[in-house]
Tab-separated table of C-alpha atoms in Angstrom:
chain	number	residue	atom	x	y	z
A	1	MET	CA	185.550	128.028	10.987
A	2	GLN	CA	187.873	128.849	13.812
A	3	LEU	CA	188.155	125.922	16.182
A	4	THR	CA	188.538	126.430	19.864
A	5	GLN	CA	191.332	124.659	21.660
A	6	THR	CA	188.880	122.224	23.213
A	7	GLU	CA	187.170	121.507	19.926
A	8	ALA	CA	190.493	120.862	18.255
A	9	TRP	CA	191.472	118.465	20.997
A	10	TYR	CA	188.259	116.470	20.812
A	11	LEU	CA	188.329	116.494	17.053
A	12	GLY	CA	191.853	115.102	17.069
A	13	GLU	CA	190.969	112.450	19.631
A	14	ALA	CA	187.893	111.424	17.695
A	15	ILE	CA	189.855	111.106	14.466
A	16	LYS	CA	192.481	108.991	16.174
A	17	GLY	CA	189.802	106.863	17.805
A	18	GLU	CA	187.958	106.256	14.558
A	19	THR	CA	191.195	105.435	12.789
A	20	LEU	CA	192.127	102.899	15.403
A	21	MET	CA	188.646	101.470	15.264
A	22	SER	CA	188.873	101.160	11.510
A	23	ARG	CA	192.126	99.206	11.703
A	24	LYS	CA	190.733	96.999	14.391
A	25	LEU	CA	187.660	96.274	12.337
A	26	ALA	CA	189.727	95.318	9.320
A	27	THR	CA	191.633	92.827	11.455
A	28	TYR	CA	188.514	91.431	13.052
A	29	ARG	CA	186.802	91.054	9.685
A	30	GLU	CA	189.546	88.653	8.690
A	31	MET	CA	189.354	86.739	11.930
A	32	ALA	CA	185.617	86.431	12.325
A	33	GLN	CA	184.137	83.010	11.664
A	34	ASP	CA	180.490	83.835	11.754
A	35	PRO	CA	179.190	85.413	8.543
A	36	LYS	CA	176.730	87.461	10.560
A	37	LEU	CA	179.502	88.902	12.621
A	38	ARG	CA	181.489	89.616	9.527
A	39	ALA	CA	178.584	91.455	7.994
A	40	LEU	CA	178.201	93.433	11.178
A	41	ILE	CA	181.868	94.349	11.090
A	42	GLU	CA	181.599	95.490	7.494
A	43	ASN	CA	178.762	97.790	8.430
A	44	LEU	CA	180.839	99.190	11.220
A	45	GLU	CA	183.728	99.784	8.858
A	46	ARG	CA	181.532	101.807	6.534
A	47	ALA	CA	180.284	103.837	9.464
A	48	CYS	CA	183.862	104.456	10.502
A	49	GLU	CA	184.716	105.790	7.074
A	50	ARG	CA	181.753	108.140	7.196
A	51	HIS	CA	182.766	109.385	10.584
A	52	LEU	CA	186.324	110.025	9.504
A	53	SER	CA	185.123	111.893	6.482
A	54	LEU	CA	182.745	114.001	8.556
A	55	LEU	CA	185.331	114.773	11.191
A	56	SER	CA	187.975	115.624	8.641
A	57	SER	CA	185.653	118.086	6.957
A	58	HIS	CA	185.863	120.248	10.067
A	59	VAL	CA	189.612	120.523	9.810
A	60	LYS	CA	190.606	123.241	7.360
B	1	MET	CA	198.686	84.220	15.344
B	2	PRO	CA	199.449	86.810	17.981
B	3	GLU	CA	202.887	86.985	19.474
B	4	VAL	CA	203.507	88.052	23.021
B	5	MET	CA	206.981	88.695	24.458
B	6	GLY	CA	208.677	86.954	21.612
B	7	SER	CA	206.930	83.657	21.999
B	8	SER	CA	203.978	82.772	19.933
B	9	ILE	CA	200.770	82.110	21.762
B	10	GLN	CA	198.604	79.888	19.727
B	11	ARG	CA	195.171	81.070	20.472
B	12	GLU	CA	192.300	81.928	18.254
B	13	ILE	CA	190.304	84.942	19.154
B	14	THR	CA	186.719	83.892	19.168
B	15	ASP	CA	183.736	85.555	17.608
B	16	ARG	CA	182.442	86.257	21.051
B	17	GLU	CA	185.636	88.037	22.035
B	18	ILE	CA	185.591	90.027	18.831
B	19	ALA	CA	182.044	91.154	19.420
B	20	GLU	CA	182.675	91.919	23.075
B	21	ASP	CA	185.698	93.992	22.231
B	22	LEU	CA	183.797	95.879	19.559
B	23	LEU	CA	181.036	96.627	22.002
B	24	ALA	CA	183.513	97.832	24.602
B	25	THR	CA	185.180	100.027	22.016
B	26	GLN	CA	181.887	101.542	20.940
B	27	LYS	CA	181.010	102.282	24.530
B	28	HIS	CA	184.365	103.905	25.045
B	29	LEU	CA	183.982	106.077	21.995
B	30	LEU	CA	180.514	107.089	23.051
B	31	ASN	CA	181.331	107.938	26.610
B	32	TYR	CA	184.816	109.357	26.403
B	33	TYR	CA	184.962	110.892	22.973
B	34	TYR	CA	181.641	111.951	21.606
B	35	ALA	CA	179.529	112.647	24.666
B	36	PRO	CA	181.971	115.202	26.119
B	37	ALA	CA	182.787	116.500	22.663
B	38	ILE	CA	179.133	117.382	22.138
B	39	LEU	CA	179.113	119.233	25.417
B	40	GLU	CA	182.298	121.108	24.686
B	41	ALA	CA	181.720	122.047	21.071
B	42	ALA	CA	181.083	125.717	20.617
B	43	ASP	CA	180.586	125.548	16.896
B	44	GLN	CA	177.158	124.307	15.926
B	45	GLY	CA	178.338	122.512	12.824
B	46	LEU	CA	180.959	120.585	14.711
B	47	ARG	CA	178.542	119.880	17.492
B	48	SER	CA	176.087	118.440	15.014
B	49	ALA	CA	178.817	116.248	13.576
B	50	PHE	CA	179.655	114.925	17.017
B	51	GLN	CA	175.992	114.315	17.698
B	52	GLU	CA	175.563	112.426	14.465
B	53	ILE	CA	178.525	110.201	15.148
B	54	HIS	CA	177.395	109.708	18.715
B	55	ALA	CA	174.029	108.480	17.495
B	56	ASP	CA	175.718	106.210	14.968
B	57	ALA	CA	177.928	104.737	17.651
B	58	ALA	CA	174.953	104.134	19.905
B	59	ASN	CA	173.166	102.310	17.114
B	60	ALA	CA	176.268	100.287	16.369
B	61	ALA	CA	176.566	99.357	20.017
B	62	LYS	CA	172.991	98.168	19.971
B	63	SER	CA	173.636	96.047	16.902
B	64	ILE	CA	176.587	94.433	18.580
B	65	PHE	CA	174.621	93.875	21.752
B	66	ASP	CA	171.838	92.264	19.778
B	67	TYR	CA	174.340	89.947	18.166
B	68	LEU	CA	175.809	88.944	21.517
B	69	HIS	CA	172.434	88.627	23.149
B	70	SER	CA	171.020	86.470	20.367
B	71	ARG	CA	173.768	83.975	21.025
B	72	GLY	CA	173.401	84.028	24.750
B	73	TRP	CA	176.759	85.733	25.221
B	74	TYR	CA	175.324	88.782	26.834
B	75	GLN	CA	172.870	87.913	29.528
B	76	VAL	CA	170.687	90.516	31.042
B	77	ARG	CA	169.275	90.127	34.484
B	78	MET	CA	165.822	91.336	35.269
B	79	ALA	CA	165.349	93.555	38.264
B	80	ASP	CA	164.100	91.736	41.333
B	81	GLN	CA	161.113	92.829	43.354
B	82	ASP	CA	163.161	94.494	46.064
B	83	THR	CA	164.943	96.612	43.541
B	84	LEU	CA	161.698	97.582	41.904
B	85	ALA	CA	160.167	98.459	45.246
B	86	SER	CA	163.135	100.641	46.061
B	87	LEU	CA	162.874	102.260	42.695
B	88	ARG	CA	159.215	103.043	43.153
B	89	ASN	CA	159.980	104.496	46.522
B	90	ALA	CA	162.669	106.646	45.009
B	91	VAL	CA	160.201	107.907	42.441
B	92	LEU	CA	157.747	108.822	45.156
B	93	GLN	CA	160.349	110.647	47.145
B	94	SER	CA	161.607	112.414	44.108
B	95	ARG	CA	158.182	113.606	43.170
B	96	GLN	CA	157.500	114.767	46.673
B	97	ALA	CA	160.749	116.650	46.753
B	98	VAL	CA	160.169	118.244	43.392
B	99	ASN	CA	156.627	119.112	44.190
B	100	SER	CA	157.592	120.505	47.530
B	101	SER	CA	160.164	122.736	45.972
B	102	LEU	CA	157.654	123.837	43.369
B	103	SER	CA	154.982	124.613	45.878
B	104	THR	CA	157.286	126.683	48.017
B	105	GLY	CA	158.913	128.307	45.088
B	106	GLY	CA	157.481	131.719	45.738
B	107	ASN	CA	157.908	133.937	48.686
B	108	SER	CA	157.500	132.700	52.179
B	109	MET	CA	154.175	131.203	53.028
B	110	GLN	CA	151.529	133.112	54.745
B	111	GLN	CA	151.070	132.899	58.409
B	112	GLY	CA	149.093	129.915	59.420
B	113	GLN	CA	149.415	128.275	56.083
B	114	THR	CA	150.378	124.687	56.451
B	115	GLY	CA	151.380	124.167	52.929
B	116	TRP	CA	151.037	125.878	49.711
B	117	THR	CA	148.659	124.118	47.462
B	118	GLY	CA	148.322	126.790	44.924
B	119	THR	CA	148.221	127.001	41.261
B	120	GLN	CA	150.614	125.030	39.200
B	121	PHE	CA	152.021	125.730	35.852
B	122	MET	CA	149.607	126.546	33.057
B	123	GLU	CA	146.633	125.984	35.125
B	124	GLY	CA	143.717	128.155	34.984
B	125	GLN	CA	142.391	129.329	38.184
B	126	SER	CA	139.603	131.593	38.779
B	127	GLY	CA	137.702	132.803	41.621
B	128	MET	CA	134.616	134.207	40.105
B	129	GLY	CA	135.186	133.977	36.463
B	130	PRO	CA	137.010	132.205	33.749
B	131	SER	CA	140.671	131.978	34.203
B	132	SER	CA	143.524	132.658	31.939
B	133	VAL	CA	143.196	129.575	29.874
B	134	ALA	CA	139.482	129.430	30.021
B	135	ARG	CA	138.964	128.672	26.423
B	136	GLY	CA	135.305	128.605	26.938
B	137	ALA	CA	135.461	132.261	27.561
B	138	GLN	CA	137.699	132.946	24.648
B	139	TRP	CA	135.780	130.895	22.205
B	140	GLY	CA	132.575	132.266	23.422
B	141	GLY	CA	133.640	135.608	22.131
B	142	GLU	CA	133.771	137.120	25.488
B	143	PRO	CA	136.748	138.307	27.408
B	144	SER	CA	137.279	136.749	30.727
B	145	TRP	CA	136.692	139.930	32.593
B	146	MET	CA	133.142	140.041	31.383
B	147	THR	CA	132.130	136.918	33.082
B	148	GLY	CA	133.392	137.588	36.479
B	149	PRO	CA	135.714	139.633	38.515
B	150	THR	CA	138.767	137.598	37.989
B	151	GLY	CA	142.307	138.568	38.082
B	152	GLN	CA	145.016	138.525	40.521
B	153	PHE	CA	144.398	142.028	41.514
B	154	GLN	CA	142.047	140.856	44.116
B	155	GLY	CA	143.485	140.145	47.420
B	156	GLY	CA	147.064	140.208	48.362
B	157	TYR	CA	147.635	136.573	49.027
B	158	GLN	CA	148.557	135.688	45.573
B	159	GLY	CA	151.853	137.297	45.890
B	160	ASN	CA	153.061	134.080	47.325
B	161	ALA	CA	152.294	132.040	44.326
B	162	PRO	CA	155.170	131.790	41.911
B	163	SER	CA	154.677	133.868	38.859
B	164	TYR	CA	154.717	130.965	36.485
B	165	ALA	CA	151.782	129.561	38.320
B	166	ARG	CA	149.565	132.482	37.893
B	167	GLY	CA	148.474	132.261	34.355
B	168	GLY	CA	147.934	135.187	32.098
B	169	PHE	CA	144.718	137.022	32.175
B	170	GLY	CA	142.515	136.895	35.072
B	171	ALA	CA	144.114	133.952	36.643
B	172	GLN	CA	143.906	133.457	40.322
B	173	GLY	CA	140.665	135.013	41.034
B	174	GLY	CA	139.741	136.411	44.298
B	175	SER	CA	138.348	133.498	46.129
B	176	GLY	CA	141.256	131.214	45.663
B	177	TRP	CA	142.523	132.434	48.967
B	178	GLN	CA	140.410	132.389	51.989
B	179	GLY	CA	141.819	133.723	55.116
B	180	THR	CA	145.336	132.521	55.335
B	181	THR	CA	144.684	129.369	53.465
B	182	TRP	CA	145.438	128.992	49.886
B	183	THR	CA	143.279	126.404	48.308
B	184	GLY	CA	144.067	126.919	44.713
B	185	THR	CA	144.260	124.569	41.884
B	186	GLN	CA	146.769	122.070	40.790
B	187	TYR	CA	148.317	121.550	37.454
B	188	GLY	CA	145.946	121.502	34.573
B	189	GLU	CA	142.955	121.437	36.702
B	190	GLY	CA	140.005	123.533	36.317
B	191	GLN	CA	139.184	125.553	39.258
B	192	SER	CA	136.575	128.053	39.651
B	193	GLY	CA	134.807	129.785	42.282
B	194	MET	CA	131.765	131.113	40.615
B	195	GLY	CA	132.535	130.918	36.998
B	196	PRO	CA	133.602	128.475	34.396
B	197	SER	CA	136.795	126.832	35.274
B	198	SER	CA	139.826	127.127	33.187
B	199	LEU	CA	139.865	123.753	31.642
B	200	ALA	CA	136.406	122.750	32.455
B	201	HIS	CA	135.405	121.211	29.215
B	202	GLY	CA	132.115	120.496	30.731
B	203	ALA	CA	131.515	124.147	30.958
B	204	ARG	CA	132.347	124.702	27.367
B	205	TRP	CA	130.824	121.661	25.843
B	206	GLY	CA	128.141	120.943	28.250
B	207	GLY	CA	127.079	124.482	28.611
B	208	GLN	CA	127.355	124.334	32.288
B	209	PRO	CA	129.673	126.307	34.429
B	210	SER	CA	132.023	124.646	36.749
B	211	TRP	CA	130.633	126.407	39.698
B	212	THR	CA	127.954	123.853	39.704
B	213	GLY	CA	130.630	121.537	40.848
B	214	ALA	CA	131.516	121.829	44.420
B	215	GLY	CA	134.487	119.598	44.202
B	216	GLY	CA	136.270	121.407	46.878
B	217	GLN	CA	139.524	120.058	47.963
B	218	THR	CA	138.727	120.577	51.561
B	219	TYR	CA	135.732	118.381	51.942
B	220	GLY	CA	137.634	115.253	52.238
B	221	THR	CA	138.881	113.846	55.390
B	222	LEU	CA	142.149	114.531	57.014
B	223	GLU	CA	143.261	111.072	56.154
B	224	THR	CA	144.636	112.212	52.910
B	225	GLN	CA	147.032	114.667	54.344
B	226	ASN	CA	149.979	112.471	53.669
B	227	LEU	CA	149.407	112.272	50.033
B	228	PRO	CA	152.193	113.811	48.043
B	229	GLN	CA	151.260	116.821	46.063
B	230	TRP	CA	152.045	115.240	42.794
B	231	THR	CA	149.114	113.038	43.369
B	232	GLN	CA	146.979	116.076	43.355
B	233	GLY	CA	144.883	116.283	40.388
B	234	SER	CA	145.598	117.493	37.040
B	235	TYR	CA	142.102	117.999	36.039
B	236	GLY	CA	139.858	117.556	38.914
B	237	GLY	CA	138.034	120.597	39.881
B	238	GLN	CA	138.842	122.309	43.063
B	239	SER	CA	136.262	124.862	43.302
B	240	SER	CA	136.385	127.841	45.456
B	241	PHE	CA	133.449	126.536	47.358
B	242	GLY	CA	135.766	124.038	48.747
B	243	ALA	CA	138.251	126.691	49.396
B	244	GLN	CA	135.825	128.655	51.418
B	245	GLN	CA	134.832	125.722	53.462
B	246	GLY	CA	138.407	124.899	53.884
B	247	VAL	CA	139.023	127.799	56.147
B	248	ILE	CA	137.619	125.742	58.896
B	249	GLY	CA	140.469	124.015	60.507
B	250	ARG	CA	142.195	123.289	57.301
B	251	GLN	CA	145.255	121.282	58.056
B	252	ALA	CA	145.409	118.820	55.330
B	253	TRP	CA	145.219	118.799	51.695
B	254	THR	CA	142.445	116.622	50.539
B	255	GLY	CA	142.140	117.647	46.999
B	256	THR	CA	141.773	116.137	43.663
B	257	GLN	CA	143.910	113.307	42.549
B	258	TYR	CA	145.624	113.032	39.272
B	259	GLY	CA	143.420	112.341	36.338
B	260	GLU	CA	140.437	111.954	38.429
B	261	GLY	CA	137.283	113.644	37.760
B	262	GLN	CA	136.134	115.293	40.827
B	263	SER	CA	133.072	117.221	41.187
B	264	GLY	CA	130.702	118.224	43.734
B	265	LEU	CA	127.637	119.156	41.879
B	266	GLY	CA	128.903	119.817	38.462
B	267	PRO	CA	131.097	118.570	35.782
B	268	SER	CA	134.663	118.405	36.724
B	269	SER	CA	137.208	119.436	34.264
B	270	VAL	CA	137.804	115.998	32.947
B	271	ALA	CA	134.593	114.508	34.022
B	272	GLN	CA	134.029	112.931	30.724
B	273	THR	CA	130.688	111.721	31.660
B	274	ALA	CA	129.783	115.303	31.750
B	275	HIS	CA	130.945	116.447	28.424
B	276	TRP	CA	130.685	113.281	26.478
B	277	GLY	CA	127.351	112.365	27.773
B	278	GLY	CA	126.017	115.843	27.681
B	279	GLU	CA	125.213	115.426	31.249
B	280	PRO	CA	126.825	116.998	34.212
B	281	SER	CA	128.644	114.658	36.465
B	282	TRP	CA	126.507	115.509	39.409
B	283	SER	CA	123.679	113.685	37.802
B	284	THR	CA	125.601	110.490	37.967
B	285	GLY	CA	127.378	110.802	41.184
B	286	PHE	CA	130.292	112.444	42.719
B	287	GLY	CA	133.829	111.934	41.819
B	288	GLY	CA	136.632	112.661	44.035
B	289	GLN	CA	137.754	111.274	47.256
B	290	TYR	CA	134.647	111.901	49.196
B	291	GLY	CA	133.920	108.269	49.206
B	292	SER	CA	135.459	105.829	51.520
B	293	GLY	CA	138.927	106.416	52.665
B	294	GLN	CA	140.241	103.094	51.598
B	295	ASN	CA	142.036	104.512	48.659
B	296	ILE	CA	144.065	106.968	50.528
B	297	ASN	CA	147.161	104.911	50.694
B	298	LEU	CA	147.169	104.123	47.093
B	299	PRO	CA	149.355	106.201	44.880
B	300	SER	CA	147.358	108.091	42.397
B	301	TRP	CA	148.485	106.040	39.478
B	302	ALA	CA	146.821	103.098	41.079
B	303	ARG	CA	143.522	104.750	41.364
B	304	GLY	CA	142.317	104.860	37.888
B	305	GLY	CA	141.617	107.784	35.748
B	306	MET	CA	138.125	108.957	36.014
B	307	SER	CA	136.794	108.684	39.437
B	308	ALA	CA	135.695	105.160	39.074
B	309	VAL	CA	137.774	103.981	41.949
B	310	GLN	CA	137.465	106.979	44.101
B	311	GLY	CA	133.838	107.191	44.328
B	312	GLY	CA	133.016	108.358	40.895
B	313	VAL	CA	130.310	107.071	38.766
B	314	GLY	CA	129.149	103.827	40.115
B	315	GLY	CA	131.775	103.813	42.770
B	316	SER	CA	131.395	104.658	46.344
B	317	GLY	CA	130.481	108.161	45.459
B	318	PHE	CA	127.404	109.880	46.609
B	319	MET	CA	124.436	111.441	45.030
B	320	PRO	CA	123.284	114.998	45.260
B	321	GLY	CA	121.725	115.717	48.552
B	322	GLN	CA	123.404	112.836	50.216
B	323	ILE	CA	126.211	113.197	52.588
B	324	PRO	CA	129.067	111.108	51.417
B	325	GLN	CA	130.975	108.687	53.473
B	326	GLY	CA	133.935	110.326	54.931
B	327	PHE	CA	132.424	113.648	54.304
B	328	GLN	CA	130.178	113.519	57.248
B	329	GLN	CA	132.930	113.535	59.703
B	330	GLY	CA	134.278	116.961	59.739
B	331	TYR	CA	132.245	119.563	58.007
B	332	ALA	CA	128.970	121.258	58.123
B	333	VAL	CA	127.283	120.043	55.054
B	334	GLN	CA	124.448	122.419	55.515
B	335	ASN	CA	126.778	125.299	55.045
B	336	TRP	CA	128.151	123.796	51.969
B	337	GLN	CA	124.770	123.215	50.430
B	338	SER	CA	123.388	126.571	51.307
B	339	GLY	CA	126.532	128.240	50.137
B	340	LEU	CA	126.184	126.495	46.878
B	341	ARG	CA	122.719	127.763	46.341
B	342	GLU	CA	123.858	131.253	47.040
B	343	GLN	CA	126.673	130.977	44.628
B	344	ARG	CA	124.441	129.575	41.990
B	345	GLY	CA	122.071	132.379	42.415
B	346	ASN	CA	124.644	134.853	41.293
B	347	TRP	CA	124.976	133.290	37.948
B	348	GLN	CA	122.906	133.090	34.893
B	349	GLN	CA	123.471	131.748	31.464
B	350	GLY	CA	124.156	134.326	28.790
B	351	SER	CA	122.908	134.391	25.278
B	352	GLN	CA	125.962	132.608	23.988
B	353	GLY	CA	125.769	129.950	26.521
B	354	ASN	CA	128.312	131.604	28.694
B	355	TRP	CA	127.678	131.862	32.329
B	356	GLN	CA	127.741	135.284	33.700
B	357	SER	CA	127.618	136.725	37.090
B	358	GLN	CA	124.648	138.836	37.886
């Protein structure tokens, strides 16, 4: 698949955004006091991993 | 512990702050990454990926909101009455604007026409026969042209109706236009002049043609002229009888309201009393706005669905042979009644229960 310039830009931004989000979530998981919030953060981390995997699959 | 400018600031970040930051981050990703990325993606596979992640992020944002809200950290304020009133007004104006642009979507209006009230999308309209979506005609095994001289070949006025409003076969029969006044149907409504109306279920199920309904849009009073067009009926019949009468000094649209069953002497298209009860609506009274004018300032959504409020069954409607309130003011009822008899006389019921013109 040949990416357009715009697609490549958005793809790169999305990957950077998800990566940053993932690191933030890891930090917050350690800091969170409420078990419910921690569970929520763990779910978000898994979603982040899926997103990164999906986005990366479009980069050949 | 976070450090700022070389000095340690001893401060715990709270659960609330964590959740609020996560929500803000999700919103940012949604709005500034994935929403534009979806719009800009040329490749379908990549676009789908962006869409999937966008949906995920929206769900995540909702989860975080729910968490905050459940703890009282994210308060929502209900809209006050003024705001709601303004909103309703905006909806009205929007609908009027949209409807106005729809109704003038064709060529310029004819001379003397005060407003196009013609056929709307997917509506069947017929002058003397079943219209394009007259399923009664189709299911009856008879083409629409056999039951009446329909079709937009009659008369030249229909050139002003937008093409999407004309229907397929035999739509916009000849008597939709009278003089310079278009008195056609509105969206989804059955209209007929002398034949079964397009969506007149009563005609199909009840075995009675819609021409027995004289639910003309022009019989009402002028008081309804300020009603927006979107309040004009989806299903109420606007027969061509009304159209013909409407030539007389027609200035105002007084037609069917949304969802209302309107009929003069026959089942209106959604006059459920007609098709459910096996009885034409004229036997139980008249729907439509022929009754008192007290409803005129109500938006259509406030009027109820099936004529009950606007003089339908058991309402302030009138019975056959009686001149309804509000109806007496402006029109020659005698003409209407005699015209009806004449129109009826041209029709007979065929062997398959279809109504045919003699």
